[in-house]
Coordinates of C-alpha atoms in Angstrom, one line a residue:
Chain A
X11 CA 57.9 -31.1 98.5
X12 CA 60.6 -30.1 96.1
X13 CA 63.6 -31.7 95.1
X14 CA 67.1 -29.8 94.7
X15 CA 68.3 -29.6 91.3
X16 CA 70.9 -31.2 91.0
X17 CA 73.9 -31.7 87.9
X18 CA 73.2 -35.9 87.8
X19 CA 76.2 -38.1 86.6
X20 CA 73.7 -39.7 84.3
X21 CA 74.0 -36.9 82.4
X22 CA 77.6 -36.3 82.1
X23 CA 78.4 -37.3 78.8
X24 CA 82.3 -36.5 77.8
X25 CA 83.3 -37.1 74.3
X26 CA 86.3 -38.2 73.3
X27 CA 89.3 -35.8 73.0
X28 CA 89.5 -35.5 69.0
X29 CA 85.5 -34.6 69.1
X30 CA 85.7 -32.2 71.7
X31 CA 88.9 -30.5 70.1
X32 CA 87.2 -30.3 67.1
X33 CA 83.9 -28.9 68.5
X34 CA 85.8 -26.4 70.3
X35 CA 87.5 -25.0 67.0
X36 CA 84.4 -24.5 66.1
X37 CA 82.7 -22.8 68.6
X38 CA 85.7 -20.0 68.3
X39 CA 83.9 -18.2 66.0
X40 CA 81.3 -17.1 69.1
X41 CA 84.1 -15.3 71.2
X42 CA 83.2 -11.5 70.4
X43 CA 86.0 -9.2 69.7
X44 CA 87.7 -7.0 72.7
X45 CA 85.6 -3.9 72.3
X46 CA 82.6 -6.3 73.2
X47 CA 79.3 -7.1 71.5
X48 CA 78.7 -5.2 68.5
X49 CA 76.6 -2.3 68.8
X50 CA 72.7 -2.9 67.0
X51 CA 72.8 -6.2 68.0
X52 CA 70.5 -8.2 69.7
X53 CA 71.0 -11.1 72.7
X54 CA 68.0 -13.2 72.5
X55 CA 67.5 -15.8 75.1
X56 CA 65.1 -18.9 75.0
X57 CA 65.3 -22.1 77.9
X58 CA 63.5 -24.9 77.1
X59 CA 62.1 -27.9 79.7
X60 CA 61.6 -31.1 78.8
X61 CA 59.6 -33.5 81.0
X62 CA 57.5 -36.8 81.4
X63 CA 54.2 -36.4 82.5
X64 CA 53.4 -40.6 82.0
X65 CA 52.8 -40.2 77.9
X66 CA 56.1 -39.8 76.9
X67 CA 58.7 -36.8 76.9
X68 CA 57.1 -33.3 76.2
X69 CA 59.5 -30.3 75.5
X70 CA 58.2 -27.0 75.8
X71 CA 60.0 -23.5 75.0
X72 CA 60.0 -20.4 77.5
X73 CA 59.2 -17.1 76.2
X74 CA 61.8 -15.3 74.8
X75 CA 63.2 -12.0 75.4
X76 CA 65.5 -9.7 73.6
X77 CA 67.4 -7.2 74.6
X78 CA 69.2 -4.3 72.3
X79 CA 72.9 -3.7 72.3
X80 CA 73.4 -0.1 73.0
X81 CA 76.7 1.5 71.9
X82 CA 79.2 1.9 74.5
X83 CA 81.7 5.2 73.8
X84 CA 85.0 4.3 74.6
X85 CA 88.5 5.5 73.7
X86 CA 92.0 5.8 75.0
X87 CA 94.5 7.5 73.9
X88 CA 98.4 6.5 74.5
X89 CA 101.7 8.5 73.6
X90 CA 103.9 6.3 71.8
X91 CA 107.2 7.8 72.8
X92 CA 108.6 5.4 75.1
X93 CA 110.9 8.5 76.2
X94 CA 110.7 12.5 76.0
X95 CA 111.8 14.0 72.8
X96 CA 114.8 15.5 71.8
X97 CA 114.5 19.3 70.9
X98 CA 116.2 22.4 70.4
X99 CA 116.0 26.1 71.1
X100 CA 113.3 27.6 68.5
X101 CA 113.2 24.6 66.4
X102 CA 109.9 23.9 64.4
X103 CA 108.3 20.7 63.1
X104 CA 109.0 18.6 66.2
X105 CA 106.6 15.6 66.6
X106 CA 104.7 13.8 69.2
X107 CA 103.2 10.5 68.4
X108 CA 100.4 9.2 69.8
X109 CA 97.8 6.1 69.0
X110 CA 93.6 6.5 69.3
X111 CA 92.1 3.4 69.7
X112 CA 87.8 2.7 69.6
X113 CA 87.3 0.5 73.0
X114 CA 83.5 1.3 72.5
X115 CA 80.9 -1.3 70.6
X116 CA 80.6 1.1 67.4
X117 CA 81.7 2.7 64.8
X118 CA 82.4 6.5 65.7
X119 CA 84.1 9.4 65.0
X120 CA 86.7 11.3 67.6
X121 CA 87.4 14.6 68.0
X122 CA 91.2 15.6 68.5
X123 CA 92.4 18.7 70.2
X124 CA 96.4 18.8 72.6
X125 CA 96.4 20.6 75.6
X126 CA 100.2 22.6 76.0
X127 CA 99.9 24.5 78.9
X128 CA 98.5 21.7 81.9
X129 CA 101.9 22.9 83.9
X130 CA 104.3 19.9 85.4
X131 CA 106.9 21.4 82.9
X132 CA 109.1 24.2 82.2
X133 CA 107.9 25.7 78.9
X134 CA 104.6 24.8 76.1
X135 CA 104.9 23.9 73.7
X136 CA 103.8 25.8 70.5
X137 CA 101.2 22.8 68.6
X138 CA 100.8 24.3 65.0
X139 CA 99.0 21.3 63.1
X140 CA 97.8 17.4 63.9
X141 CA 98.3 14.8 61.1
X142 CA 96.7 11.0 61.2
X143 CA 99.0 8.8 59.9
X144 CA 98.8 7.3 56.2
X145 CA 99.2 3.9 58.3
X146 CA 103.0 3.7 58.4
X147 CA 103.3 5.0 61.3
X148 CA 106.6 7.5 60.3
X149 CA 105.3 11.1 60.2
X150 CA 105.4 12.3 57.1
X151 CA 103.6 16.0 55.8
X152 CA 103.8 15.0 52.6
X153 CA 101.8 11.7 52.8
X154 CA 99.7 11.9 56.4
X155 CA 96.5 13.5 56.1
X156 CA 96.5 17.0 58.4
X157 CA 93.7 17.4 60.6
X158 CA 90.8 19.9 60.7
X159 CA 88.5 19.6 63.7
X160 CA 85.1 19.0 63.0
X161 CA 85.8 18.1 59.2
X162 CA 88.1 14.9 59.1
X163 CA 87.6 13.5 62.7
X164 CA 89.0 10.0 62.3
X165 CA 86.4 7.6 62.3
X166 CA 87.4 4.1 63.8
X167 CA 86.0 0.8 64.2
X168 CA 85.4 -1.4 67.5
X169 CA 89.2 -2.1 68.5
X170 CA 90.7 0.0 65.7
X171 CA 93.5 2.5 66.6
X172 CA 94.5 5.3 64.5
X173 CA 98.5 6.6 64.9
X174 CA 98.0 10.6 65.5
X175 CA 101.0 13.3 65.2
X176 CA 101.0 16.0 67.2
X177 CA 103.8 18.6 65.2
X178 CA 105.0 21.6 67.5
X179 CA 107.3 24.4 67.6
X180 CA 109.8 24.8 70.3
X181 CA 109.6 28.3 71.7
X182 CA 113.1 30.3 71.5
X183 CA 113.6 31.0 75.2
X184 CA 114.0 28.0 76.6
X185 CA 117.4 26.6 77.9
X186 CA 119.1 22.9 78.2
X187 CA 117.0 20.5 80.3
X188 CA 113.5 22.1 79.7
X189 CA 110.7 20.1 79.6
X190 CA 107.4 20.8 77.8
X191 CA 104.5 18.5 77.6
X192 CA 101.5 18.3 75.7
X193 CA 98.5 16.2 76.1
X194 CA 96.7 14.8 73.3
X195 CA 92.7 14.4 73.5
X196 CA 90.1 12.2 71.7
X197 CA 86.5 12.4 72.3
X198 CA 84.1 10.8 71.3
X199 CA 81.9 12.9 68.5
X200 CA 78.5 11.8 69.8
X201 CA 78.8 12.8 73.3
X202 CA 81.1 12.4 76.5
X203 CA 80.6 12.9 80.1
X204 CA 80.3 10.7 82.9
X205 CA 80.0 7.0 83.0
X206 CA 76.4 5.9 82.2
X207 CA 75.6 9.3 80.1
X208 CA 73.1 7.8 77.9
X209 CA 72.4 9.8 74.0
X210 CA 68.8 8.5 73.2
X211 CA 68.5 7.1 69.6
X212 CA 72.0 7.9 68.8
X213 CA 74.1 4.6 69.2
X214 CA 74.9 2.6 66.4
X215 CA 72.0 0.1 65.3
X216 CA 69.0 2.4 66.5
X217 CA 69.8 2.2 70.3
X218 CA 71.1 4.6 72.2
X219 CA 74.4 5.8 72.9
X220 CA 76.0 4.8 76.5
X221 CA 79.0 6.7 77.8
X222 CA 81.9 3.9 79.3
X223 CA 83.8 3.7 81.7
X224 CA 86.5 5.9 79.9
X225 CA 83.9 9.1 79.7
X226 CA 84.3 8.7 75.9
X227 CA 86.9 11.1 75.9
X228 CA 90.6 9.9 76.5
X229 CA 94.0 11.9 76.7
X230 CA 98.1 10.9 77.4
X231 CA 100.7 13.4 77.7
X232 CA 103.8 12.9 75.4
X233 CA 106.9 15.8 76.1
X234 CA 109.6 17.3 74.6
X235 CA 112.9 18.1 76.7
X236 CA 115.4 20.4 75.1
X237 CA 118.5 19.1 74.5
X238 CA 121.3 22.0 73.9
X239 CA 124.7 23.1 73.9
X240 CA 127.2 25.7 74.8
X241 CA 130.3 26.9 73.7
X242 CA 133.0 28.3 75.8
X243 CA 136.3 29.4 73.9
X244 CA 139.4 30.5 76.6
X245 CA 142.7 31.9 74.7
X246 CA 145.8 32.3 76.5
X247 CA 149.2 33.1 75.7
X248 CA 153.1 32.3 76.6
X249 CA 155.9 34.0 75.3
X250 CA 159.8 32.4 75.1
X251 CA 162.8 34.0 73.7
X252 CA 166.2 32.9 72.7
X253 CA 166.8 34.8 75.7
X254 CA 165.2 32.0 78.1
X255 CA 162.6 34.9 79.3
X256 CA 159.1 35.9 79.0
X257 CA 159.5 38.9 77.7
X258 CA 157.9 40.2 74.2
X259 CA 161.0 41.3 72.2
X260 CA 161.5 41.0 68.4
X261 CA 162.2 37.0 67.8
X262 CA 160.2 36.2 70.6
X263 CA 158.1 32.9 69.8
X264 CA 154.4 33.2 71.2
X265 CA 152.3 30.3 71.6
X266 CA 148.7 30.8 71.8
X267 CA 146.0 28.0 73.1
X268 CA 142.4 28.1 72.8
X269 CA 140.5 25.5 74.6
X270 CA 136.6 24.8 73.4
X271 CA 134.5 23.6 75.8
X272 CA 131.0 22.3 75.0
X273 CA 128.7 22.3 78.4
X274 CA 124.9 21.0 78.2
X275 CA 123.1 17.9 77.9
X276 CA 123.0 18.6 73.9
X277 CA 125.8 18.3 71.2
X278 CA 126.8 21.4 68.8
X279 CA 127.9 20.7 65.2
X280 CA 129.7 22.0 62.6
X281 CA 132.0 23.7 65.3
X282 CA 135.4 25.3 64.3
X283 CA 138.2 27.4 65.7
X284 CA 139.4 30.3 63.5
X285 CA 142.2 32.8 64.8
X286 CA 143.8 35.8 63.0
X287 CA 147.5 35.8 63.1
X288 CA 148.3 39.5 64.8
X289 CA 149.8 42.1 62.9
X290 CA 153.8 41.8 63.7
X291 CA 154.1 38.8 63.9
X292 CA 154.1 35.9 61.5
X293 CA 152.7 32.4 62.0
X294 CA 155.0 29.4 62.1
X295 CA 154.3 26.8 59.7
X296 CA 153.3 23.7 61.1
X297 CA 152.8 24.8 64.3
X298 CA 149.1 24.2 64.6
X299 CA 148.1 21.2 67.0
X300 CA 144.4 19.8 67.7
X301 CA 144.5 17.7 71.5
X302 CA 148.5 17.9 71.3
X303 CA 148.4 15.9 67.9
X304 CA 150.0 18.0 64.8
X305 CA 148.0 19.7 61.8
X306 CA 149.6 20.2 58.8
X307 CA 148.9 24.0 57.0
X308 CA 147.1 22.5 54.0
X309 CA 143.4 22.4 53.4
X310 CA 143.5 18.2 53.4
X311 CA 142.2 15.4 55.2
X312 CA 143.5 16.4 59.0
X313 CA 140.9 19.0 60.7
X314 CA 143.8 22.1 60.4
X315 CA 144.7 25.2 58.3
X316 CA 146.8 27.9 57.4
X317 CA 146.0 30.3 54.4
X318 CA 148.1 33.2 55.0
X319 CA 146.1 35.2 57.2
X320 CA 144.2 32.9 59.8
X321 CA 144.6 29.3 61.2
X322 CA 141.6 27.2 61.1
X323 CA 140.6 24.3 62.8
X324 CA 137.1 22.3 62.1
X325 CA 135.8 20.4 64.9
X326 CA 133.0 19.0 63.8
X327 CA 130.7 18.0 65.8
X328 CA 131.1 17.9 69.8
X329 CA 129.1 16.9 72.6
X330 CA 128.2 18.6 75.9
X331 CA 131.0 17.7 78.6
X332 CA 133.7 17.7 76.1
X333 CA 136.6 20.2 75.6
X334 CA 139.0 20.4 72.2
X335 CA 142.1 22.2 72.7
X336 CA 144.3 24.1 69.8
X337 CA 147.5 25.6 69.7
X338 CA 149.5 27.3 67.5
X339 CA 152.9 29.6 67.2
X340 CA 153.7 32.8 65.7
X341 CA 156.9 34.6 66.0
X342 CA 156.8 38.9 66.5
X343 CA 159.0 40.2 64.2
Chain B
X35 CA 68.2 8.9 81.1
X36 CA 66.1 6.0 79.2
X37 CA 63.0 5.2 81.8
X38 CA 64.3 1.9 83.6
X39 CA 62.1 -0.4 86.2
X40 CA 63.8 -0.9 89.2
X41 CA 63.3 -3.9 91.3
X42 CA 64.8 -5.0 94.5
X43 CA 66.6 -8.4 94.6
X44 CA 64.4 -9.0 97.2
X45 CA 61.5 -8.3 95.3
X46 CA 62.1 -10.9 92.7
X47 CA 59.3 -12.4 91.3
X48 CA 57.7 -14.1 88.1
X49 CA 56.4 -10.9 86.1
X50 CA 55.2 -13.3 83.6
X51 CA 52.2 -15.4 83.5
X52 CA 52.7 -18.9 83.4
X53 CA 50.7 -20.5 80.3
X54 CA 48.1 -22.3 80.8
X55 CA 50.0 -25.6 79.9
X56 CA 50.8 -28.6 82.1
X57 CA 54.2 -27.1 82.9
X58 CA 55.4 -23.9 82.2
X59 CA 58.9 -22.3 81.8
X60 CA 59.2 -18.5 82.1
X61 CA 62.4 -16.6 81.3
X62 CA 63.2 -13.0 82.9
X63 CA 67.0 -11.3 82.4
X64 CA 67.1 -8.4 84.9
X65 CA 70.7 -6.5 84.8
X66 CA 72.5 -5.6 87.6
X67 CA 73.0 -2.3 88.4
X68 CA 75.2 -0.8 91.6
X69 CA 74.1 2.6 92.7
X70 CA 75.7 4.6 95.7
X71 CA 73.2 6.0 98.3
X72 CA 74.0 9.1 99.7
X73 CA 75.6 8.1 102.6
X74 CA 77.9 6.1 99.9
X75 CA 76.3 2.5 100.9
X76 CA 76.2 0.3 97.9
X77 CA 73.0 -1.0 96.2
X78 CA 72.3 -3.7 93.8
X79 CA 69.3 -3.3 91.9
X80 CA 67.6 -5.5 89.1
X81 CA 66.9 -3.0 86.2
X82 CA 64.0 -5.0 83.9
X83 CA 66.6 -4.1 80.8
X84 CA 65.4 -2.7 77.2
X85 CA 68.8 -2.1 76.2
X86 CA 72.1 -3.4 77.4
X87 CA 75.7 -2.4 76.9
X88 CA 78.9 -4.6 76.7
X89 CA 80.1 -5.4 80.4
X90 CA 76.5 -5.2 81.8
X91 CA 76.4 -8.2 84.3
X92 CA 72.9 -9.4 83.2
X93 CA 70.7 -12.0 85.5
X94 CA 68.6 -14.7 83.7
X95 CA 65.7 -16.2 85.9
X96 CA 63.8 -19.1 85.1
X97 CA 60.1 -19.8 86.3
X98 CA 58.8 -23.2 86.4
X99 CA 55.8 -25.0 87.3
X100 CA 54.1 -28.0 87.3
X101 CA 50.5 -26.7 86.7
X102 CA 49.3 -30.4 85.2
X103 CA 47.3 -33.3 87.5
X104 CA 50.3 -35.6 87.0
X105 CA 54.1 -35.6 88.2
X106 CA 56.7 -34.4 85.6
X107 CA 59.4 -36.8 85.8
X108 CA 62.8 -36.6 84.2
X109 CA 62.7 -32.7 84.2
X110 CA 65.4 -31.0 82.4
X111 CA 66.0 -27.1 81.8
X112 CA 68.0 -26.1 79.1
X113 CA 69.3 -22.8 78.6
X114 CA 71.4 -22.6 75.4
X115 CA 73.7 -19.1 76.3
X116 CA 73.3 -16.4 73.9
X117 CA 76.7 -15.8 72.2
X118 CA 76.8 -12.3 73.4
X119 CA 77.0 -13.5 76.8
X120 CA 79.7 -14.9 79.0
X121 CA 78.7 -17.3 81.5
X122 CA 79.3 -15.9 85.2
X123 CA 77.7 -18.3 87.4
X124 CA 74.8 -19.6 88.8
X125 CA 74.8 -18.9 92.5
X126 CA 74.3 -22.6 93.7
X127 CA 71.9 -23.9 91.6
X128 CA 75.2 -26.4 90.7
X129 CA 74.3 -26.5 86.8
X130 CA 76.0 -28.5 84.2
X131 CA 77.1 -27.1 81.7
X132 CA 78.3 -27.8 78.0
X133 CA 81.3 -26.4 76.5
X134 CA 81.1 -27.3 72.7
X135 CA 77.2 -26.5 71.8
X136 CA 75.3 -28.8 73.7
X137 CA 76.8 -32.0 73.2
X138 CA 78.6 -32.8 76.2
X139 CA 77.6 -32.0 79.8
X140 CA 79.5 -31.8 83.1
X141 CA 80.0 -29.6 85.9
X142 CA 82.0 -27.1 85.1
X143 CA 85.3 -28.0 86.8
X144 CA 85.1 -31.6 85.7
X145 CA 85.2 -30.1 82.0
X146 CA 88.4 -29.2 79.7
X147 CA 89.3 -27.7 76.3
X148 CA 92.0 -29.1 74.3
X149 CA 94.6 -26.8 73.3
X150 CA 96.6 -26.2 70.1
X151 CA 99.7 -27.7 71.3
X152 CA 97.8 -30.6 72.3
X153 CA 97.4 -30.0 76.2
X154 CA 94.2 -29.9 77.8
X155 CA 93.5 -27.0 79.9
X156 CA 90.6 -26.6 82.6
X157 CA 87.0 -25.2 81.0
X158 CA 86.5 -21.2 82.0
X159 CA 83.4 -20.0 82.7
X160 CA 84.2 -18.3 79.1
X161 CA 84.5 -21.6 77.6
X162 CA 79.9 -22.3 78.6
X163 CA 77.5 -22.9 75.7
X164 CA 75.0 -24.0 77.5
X165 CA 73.4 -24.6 81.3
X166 CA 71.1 -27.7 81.9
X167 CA 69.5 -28.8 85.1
X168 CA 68.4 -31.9 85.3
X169 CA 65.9 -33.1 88.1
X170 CA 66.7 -36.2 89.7
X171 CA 62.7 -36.2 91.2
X172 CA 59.6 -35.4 89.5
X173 CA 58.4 -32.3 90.4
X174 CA 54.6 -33.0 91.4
X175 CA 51.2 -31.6 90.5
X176 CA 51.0 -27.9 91.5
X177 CA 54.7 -28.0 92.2
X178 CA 57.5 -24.5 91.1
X179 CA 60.7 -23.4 91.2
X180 CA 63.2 -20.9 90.2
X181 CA 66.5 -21.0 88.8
X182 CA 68.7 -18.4 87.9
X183 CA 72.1 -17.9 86.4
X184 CA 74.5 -14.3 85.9
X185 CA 76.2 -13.9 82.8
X186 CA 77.9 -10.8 81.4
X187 CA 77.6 -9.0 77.8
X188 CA 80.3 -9.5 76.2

């Protein structure tokens, strides 16, 4: 004839609220971190009973078993470019950032290696070296450490993350709009594989090594998408005379346009017009106009020059989608 | 692959030998594993664990019995939580619980933690120190029973 446990009211107890606020400050200290129980340690647990047998109350202790915290591998790995990165044609040293973080128990070492050519994208990238950040977190070759596989794989804590820097050319070939992605991957140095992989004797602490739910390997894909511009430059003439025709004769004025147009999703810079005056005629000062605004001939503030032989005109820089139109006059003589 | 003993839930029973005291207390954590057959039914078997690994949902069972002439009375089991593990639940065994160390008790739901602002929210299963059942009957000579609660390595 047994009787239900059951959770009496003679046994609730509450303490007041500053106690119990108090007590729970201090039990905070027992939460374990976010990558979980530390690896090497060891969970014993012990119930005890008390009772009444008639000669007073008797407490007695259960046995008490132990059980070994294994190391769990674990690691993720996440780009840190919110969007794709800007790059052009052939240009070198372009970065890709990503962060490595420990989810396992331990502390381990990860191996690092990108992958270029997966496919989803238009070109691959060209990965020439892998840097771990100084802990800044700006890429910098001077000051991050660069990476050699097998001799500094980063080693990280439970919960630590490491900011990696993938640094990769863009090949010459490819056009505006191109996209290239690489993958970055971290494995874990002891082992990967499935779920539940188990490395005797090789976890932290003397236990064994457990593959998690991650496969202790982990990868993200960061990309690249080239950004570039193109320059179109149309010249056209019309001729007037004192006449009040179009015909070339000898005191004819001839007034020549040149429209820029940039197309593309990039911007060009340091973009300029520069025309020879043709031979017979000569150029009529002040004439040079950028957008229908006047230039004057002197090398000065205003974007516009004459010096004798050739106008110029300095842009700057221009974005795809724009146009910049010049004119100027000459007269033949 | 680590040798493991695998037990049936079904098969659950004291591997322990009760000590030859008046009453006796015996304490088994078995963790649960899920394994797919091959026609992709699920399983859960108790592993008898050596080793454990954070997120391993681990089942303690406790043994007791009355092996003394005379009825226990006022019978209380306290299991203090190891502070690896997070309390899960404990099937319907209806425990209280503590949730600052062992000094106050209360089913679960009746129990809250005071927060920094100075609001009181409800106790989480997170929150358990400590799991006490307390007999409201003696248990008689000869008389045994099992408890059991699931917690998870944290």
């Amino acid at each position: 004839m047994m009787n239900a446990p059951v959770g009496g009211a003679k046994h609730q107890l509450l303490p007041s609220c500053s106690i119990l606020a108090l007590l729970a400050a201090l039990a905070l200290p027992m939460q374990a971190q976010a990558g979980g129980t530390r690896a090497g340690s060891t969970i014993s647990n012990t119930a005890s009973a008390s009772f009444d047998t008639g000669a007073g109350t008797t407490t007695i202790d259960s046995n008490q078993v132990d059980l070994l915290v294994d190391e769990l591998l674990d690691v993720t790995v996440d780009s840190s470019n919110p969007a794709d990165v800007p790059t052009t044609p052939g240009a070198t040293g372009q970065v890709l950032t990503f962060s490595v973080t420990n989810n396992g128990n331990g502390v381990e070492n990860f191996v690092l290696s990108t992958i270029a050519n997966a496919g989803g994208d238009n070109y691959d990238p060209v990965v020439t070296q892998i840097y771990i950040d100084n802990g800044d977190g700006v890429f910098d070759a001077g000051t991050d450490t660069l990476y050699t596989p097998g001799a500094n794989d980063p080693e990280l804590d439970p919960d630590e993350s490491v900011t990696v820097f993938v640094v990769a050319t863009t090949p010459g070939a490819v056009v505006d709009g191109n996209r290239g992605i690489v993958s970055l991957v971290a494995a874990a140095v002891t082992g990967t594989g499935a779920p539940g992989t188990s490395f005797a004797g090789q976890g932290e602490g003397g236990g064994d090594a457990v593959v998690g739910s991650t496969g202790a390997d982990g990868t993200d894909a960061g990309a690249f998408i080239v950004s570039a511009a193109t320059v179109t430059l149309v010249k056209s003439a019309v001729v007037t005379n004192p006449l009040g025709t179009a015909d070339p004769i000898p005191g004819a004025t001839i007034t020549y346009t040149i429209v820029a147009t940039v197309a593309g999703s990039g911007s060009v810079s340091g973009l300029a017009i520069t025309d020879n005056i043709p031979a017979d005629t000569s150029y009529v000062p002040g004439s040079i106009t950028l957008g229908g605004s006047g230039l004057s001939d002197a090398v000065d503030a205003d974007a516009g020059d004459y010096n004798g032989t050739r106008i110029n005109v300095a842009l700057g820089t221009v974005a795809g989608g724009q146009t910049r139109t010049v004119t100027f006059q000459t007269i033949i003589e | 692959m680590r040798t493991a003993l695998f037990l049936l839930f079904s098969a659950l029973l004291p591997t322990q030998a009760l000590a030859a005291n008046q009453v006796a207390l015996a304490n088994d954590v078995f963790v649960e594993r899920v394994s797919t057959d091959t026609t992709g039914k699920q399983r859960i078997l108790l592993e008898e664990p050596k080793v454990v690994v954070p997120g391993d949902r681990l089942v303690f069972v406790l043994n007791y019995r009355n092996a003394g002439a005379q009825p226990a009375d006022k019978f209380v089991i306290t299991n203090p939580l190891p502070a690896a593990v997070r309390f899960a639940d404990a099937g319907d065994t209806r425990p209280l619980v503590s949730i600052d160390g062992g000094r106050g008790w209360g089913q679960l739901e009746q129990l809250t933690v005071a927060m920094a602002d100075g609001t009181r929210r409800a106790a989480q299963p997170d929150d358990v120190t400590h799991i006490r059942w307390a007999f409201q009957k003696p248990i008689p000579a000869g008389g045994s029973g099992k408890l059991m609660f699931r917690g998870v390595v944290k």
